[in-house]
PDB file of C-alpha atoms in Angstrom:
ATOM      1  CA  UNK P 221      15.970-236.835 100.554  1.00 47.00           C
ATOM      2  CA  UNK P 222      15.078-235.574 104.920  1.00 66.00           C
ATOM      3  CA  UNK P 223      11.892-237.607 104.385  1.00 62.00           C
ATOM      4  CA  UNK P 224      14.022-240.547 104.898  1.00 85.00           C
ATOM      5  CA  UNK P 225      14.946-238.891 108.219  1.00 94.00           C
ATOM      6  CA  UNK P 226      12.247-240.339 110.298  1.00 96.00           C
ATOM      7  CA  UNK P 227      11.316-239.531 114.185  1.00 97.00           C
ATOM      8  CA  UNK P 228      12.642-240.631 116.659  1.00 97.00           C
ATOM      9  CA  UNK P 229      15.549-238.169 116.171  1.00 97.00           C
ATOM     10  CA  UNK P 230      19.056-238.992 117.507  1.00 97.00           C
ATOM     11  CA  UNK P 231      21.625-236.285 117.441  1.00 98.00           C
ATOM     12  CA  UNK P 232      23.294-237.658 114.103  1.00 97.00           C
ATOM     13  CA  UNK P 233      18.982-237.723 112.716  1.00 97.00           C
ATOM     14  CA  UNK P 234      18.729-234.224 113.808  1.00 98.00           C
ATOM     15  CA  UNK P 235      22.099-232.877 112.861  1.00 97.00           C
ATOM     16  CA  UNK P 236      21.093-234.094 109.190  1.00 97.00           C
ATOM     17  CA  UNK P 237      17.574-232.296 108.769  1.00 97.00           C
ATOM     18  CA  UNK P 238      19.191-228.917 109.927  1.00 98.00           C
ATOM     19  CA  UNK P 239      21.783-229.457 107.124  1.00 97.00           C
ATOM     20  CA  UNK P 240      18.826-230.915 104.208  1.00 96.00           C
ATOM     21  CA  UNK P 241      17.245-227.881 105.612  1.00 97.00           C
ATOM     22  CA  UNK P 242      20.050-224.633 105.659  1.00 98.00           C
ATOM     23  CA  UNK P 243      20.706-226.343 101.940  1.00 97.00           C
ATOM     24  CA  UNK P 244      16.998-226.342 101.264  1.00 97.00           C
ATOM     25  CA  UNK P 245      16.780-222.992 101.684  1.00 98.00           C
ATOM     26  CA  UNK P 246      19.267-221.477 100.062  1.00 98.00           C
ATOM     27  CA  UNK P 247      18.901-222.616  97.329  1.00 98.00           C
ATOM     28  CA  UNK P 248      16.382-220.196  96.764  1.00 98.00           C
ATOM     29  CA  UNK P 249      13.639-222.851  95.199  1.00 98.00           C
ATOM     30  CA  UNK P 250      10.306-222.476  96.503  1.00 98.00           C
ATOM     31  CA  UNK P 251       9.281-225.944  94.800  1.00 97.00           C
ATOM     32  CA  UNK P 252      11.963-227.928  96.372  1.00 97.00           C
ATOM     33  CA  UNK P 253      12.649-226.472  99.876  1.00 97.00           C
ATOM     34  CA  UNK P 254       8.870-226.897  99.777  1.00 97.00           C
ATOM     35  CA  UNK P 255       9.007-231.055  99.654  1.00 96.00           C
ATOM     36  CA  UNK P 256      10.341-230.620 102.967  1.00 96.00           C
ATOM     37  CA  UNK P 257       6.758-229.431 104.596  1.00 97.00           C
ATOM     38  CA  UNK P 258       3.464-231.884 104.810  1.00 97.00           C
ATOM     39  CA  UNK P 259       0.479-230.526 102.884  1.00 97.00           C
ATOM     40  CA  UNK P 260      -1.043-229.307 105.454  1.00 97.00           C
ATOM     41  CA  UNK P 261       1.731-228.114 107.060  1.00 98.00           C
ATOM     42  CA  UNK P 262       1.212-225.376 110.086  1.00 98.00           C
ATOM     43  CA  UNK P 263       2.996-222.256 109.669  1.00 98.00           C
ATOM     44  CA  UNK P 264       4.497-219.253 111.935  1.00 97.00           C
ATOM     45  CA  UNK P 265       6.835-217.073 110.406  1.00 96.00           C
ATOM     46  CA  UNK P 266       7.411-213.956 112.401  1.00 95.00           C
ATOM     47  CA  UNK P 267       3.388-212.827 111.842  1.00 95.00           C
ATOM     48  CA  UNK P 268       1.782-214.625 109.488  1.00 96.00           C
ATOM     49  CA  UNK P 269      -0.044-218.147 109.944  1.00 98.00           C
ATOM     50  CA  UNK P 270      -0.597-220.149 106.991  1.00 97.00           C
ATOM     51  CA  UNK P 271      -1.927-223.770 106.543  1.00 98.00           C
ATOM     52  CA  UNK P 272      -0.051-225.626 103.265  1.00 97.00           C
ATOM     53  CA  UNK P 273       2.466-226.813 100.863  1.00 97.00           C
ATOM     54  CA  UNK P 274       0.730-224.442  98.520  1.00 97.00           C
ATOM     55  CA  UNK P 275       0.740-221.615 100.758  1.00 98.00           C
ATOM     56  CA  UNK P 276       4.613-222.221 101.768  1.00 98.00           C
ATOM     57  CA  UNK P 277       5.612-221.831  98.599  1.00 98.00           C
ATOM     58  CA  UNK P 278       4.027-218.601  97.934  1.00 98.00           C
ATOM     59  CA  UNK P 279       5.296-217.380 101.446  1.00 98.00           C
ATOM     60  CA  UNK P 280       8.656-218.281 100.350  1.00 98.00           C
ATOM     61  CA  UNK P 281       8.133-216.508  96.513  1.00 98.00           C
ATOM     62  CA  UNK P 282       6.946-213.390  97.985  1.00 98.00           C
ATOM     63  CA  UNK P 283      10.352-213.793 100.223  1.00 98.00           C
ATOM     64  CA  UNK P 284      13.009-214.196  97.971  1.00 98.00           C
ATOM     65  CA  UNK P 285      11.608-211.585  95.377  1.00 98.00           C
ATOM     66  CA  UNK P 286      11.923-209.096  98.209  1.00 98.00           C
ATOM     67  CA  UNK P 287      15.418-210.746  99.854  1.00 98.00           C
ATOM     68  CA  UNK P 288      17.655-211.320  96.819  1.00 98.00           C
ATOM     69  CA  UNK P 289      21.347-212.648  97.550  1.00 98.00           C
ATOM     70  CA  UNK P 290      19.330-214.693  99.963  1.00 98.00           C
ATOM     71  CA  UNK P 291      22.710-216.497 102.055  1.00 98.00           C
ATOM     72  CA  UNK P 292      21.455-218.845 105.006  1.00 98.00           C
ATOM     73  CA  UNK P 293      23.037-220.120 107.833  1.00 98.00           C
ATOM     74  CA  UNK P 294      20.371-222.663 110.755  1.00 98.00           C
ATOM     75  CA  UNK P 295      22.389-224.925 113.650  1.00 98.00           C
ATOM     76  CA  UNK P 296      20.947-227.805 116.198  1.00 98.00           C
ATOM     77  CA  UNK P 297      20.050-225.613 118.966  1.00 97.00           C
ATOM     78  CA  UNK P 298      18.301-229.377 121.166  1.00 98.00           C
ATOM     79  CA  UNK P 299      16.319-232.120 119.689  1.00 98.00           C
ATOM     80  CA  UNK P 300      13.436-234.636 120.959  1.00 97.00           C
ATOM     81  CA  UNK P 301      11.200-237.962 119.699  1.00 97.00           C
ATOM     82  CA  UNK P 302      10.059-235.841 116.642  1.00 98.00           C
ATOM     83  CA  UNK P 303      10.970-232.154 117.388  1.00 98.00           C
ATOM     84  CA  UNK P 304      13.949-229.470 117.110  1.00 98.00           C
ATOM     85  CA  UNK P 305      14.623-226.782 117.702  1.00 98.00           C
ATOM     86  CA  UNK P 306      16.661-224.302 115.866  1.00 98.00           C
ATOM     87  CA  UNK P 307      18.759-221.324 115.351  1.00 98.00           C
ATOM     88  CA  UNK P 308      19.998-219.496 112.207  1.00 98.00           C
ATOM     89  CA  UNK P 309      21.541-216.319 110.859  1.00 98.00           C
ATOM     90  CA  UNK P 310      21.105-214.843 107.783  1.00 98.00           C
ATOM     91  CA  UNK P 311      21.680-212.146 105.071  1.00 98.00           C
ATOM     92  CA  UNK P 312      19.675-210.357 102.287  1.00 98.00           C
ATOM     93  CA  UNK P 313      19.344-207.340  99.928  1.00 98.00           C
ATOM     94  CA  UNK P 314      16.160-206.094 100.825  1.00 98.00           C
ATOM     95  CA  UNK P 315      15.185-205.485  96.991  1.00 98.00           C
ATOM     96  CA  UNK P 316      13.887-202.054  96.408  1.00 98.00           C
ATOM     97  CA  UNK P 317      16.386-200.201  98.612  1.00 98.00           C
ATOM     98  CA  UNK P 318      19.247-201.882  97.777  1.00 98.00           C
ATOM     99  CA  UNK P 319      20.281-202.202 102.273  1.00 98.00           C
ATOM    100  CA  UNK P 320      21.700-205.814 103.267  1.00 98.00           C
ATOM    101  CA  UNK P 321      20.407-206.637 106.031  1.00 98.00           C
ATOM    102  CA  UNK P 322      20.790-210.135 108.388  1.00 98.00           C
ATOM    103  CA  UNK P 323      18.111-211.548 109.945  1.00 98.00           C
ATOM    104  CA  UNK P 324      19.299-213.149 113.389  1.00 97.00           C
ATOM    105  CA  UNK P 325      16.513-216.029 115.592  1.00 98.00           C
ATOM    106  CA  UNK P 326      14.552-219.448 116.642  1.00 98.00           C
ATOM    107  CA  UNK P 327      12.724-221.862 114.455  1.00 98.00           C
ATOM    108  CA  UNK P 328      10.553-224.416 116.248  1.00 98.00           C
ATOM    109  CA  UNK P 329       9.903-227.126 113.760  1.00 98.00           C
ATOM    110  CA  UNK P 330       7.496-230.923 114.824  1.00 98.00           C
ATOM    111  CA  UNK P 331       7.819-233.129 112.077  1.00 98.00           C
ATOM    112  CA  UNK P 332       5.092-235.890 111.017  1.00 97.00           C
ATOM    113  CA  UNK P 333       5.773-239.677 111.157  1.00 96.00           C
ATOM    114  CA  UNK P 334       7.437-239.367 107.458  1.00 96.00           C
ATOM    115  CA  UNK P 335       9.818-237.736 108.898  1.00 96.00           C
ATOM    116  CA  UNK P 336       8.148-234.278 106.750  1.00 97.00           C
ATOM    117  CA  UNK P 337       7.837-231.107 108.954  1.00 97.00           C
ATOM    118  CA  UNK P 338       4.533-230.748 110.027  1.00 98.00           C
ATOM    119  CA  UNK P 339       4.638-227.006 112.161  1.00 98.00           C
ATOM    120  CA  UNK P 340       7.730-224.869 111.614  1.00 98.00           C
ATOM    121  CA  UNK P 341       7.720-222.146 114.293  1.00 98.00           C
ATOM    122  CA  UNK P 342       9.742-219.018 113.342  1.00 98.00           C
ATOM    123  CA  UNK P 343      10.693-215.402 115.108  1.00 97.00           C
ATOM    124  CA  UNK P 344      13.142-212.723 114.153  1.00 97.00           C
ATOM    125  CA  UNK P 345      14.638-210.121 114.692  1.00 97.00           C
ATOM    126  CA  UNK P 346      16.269-208.070 111.724  1.00 97.00           C
ATOM    127  CA  UNK P 347      18.741-205.236 111.364  1.00 97.00           C
ATOM    128  CA  UNK P 348      20.822-203.773 108.700  1.00 98.00           C
ATOM    129  CA  UNK P 349      24.475-204.185 107.863  1.00 98.00           C
ATOM    130  CA  UNK P 350      27.577-202.251 105.658  1.00 98.00           C
ATOM    131  CA  UNK P 351      28.301-205.076 102.537  1.00 96.00           C
ATOM    132  CA  UNK P 352      31.357-205.485 104.455  1.00 97.00           C
ATOM    133  CA  UNK P 353      29.756-207.001 107.108  1.00 97.00           C
ATOM    134  CA  UNK P 354      27.678-209.642 105.849  1.00 97.00           C
ATOM    135  CA  UNK P 355      29.629-213.350 107.579  1.00 96.00           C
ATOM    136  CA  UNK P 356      27.237-215.149 104.797  1.00 92.00           C
ATOM    137  CA  UNK P 357      28.452-215.065 101.269  1.00 87.00           C
TER     138      UNK P 357
END
């Protein structure tokens, strides 16, 4: 379990954290994803700022109601003792328009001593793609 991987991180531990996060997010299960974050985790997701595991669940539920057929790839960018930088790319189909989209971005993660993420900052840019251009299926 991701919580068992605690700072200070080694290269292998940082890779394992990233893989765990990728798998959890690809489940599109807000309950499962939220378990990797502290109960008072601080988030910035684009222009939204919120705190707490319950707010994370609300955000993710709303996200995956809009972003259908969601598929994510995360890649370790860098790490230090208790921080990890990630590059990500994901694709989804807009629930209202049916348009396929791809998002590229970066995340900054900071972990508490217990291995739970206490801070997540995300920046990303979406752009339309054709279904034939999808990389992640």
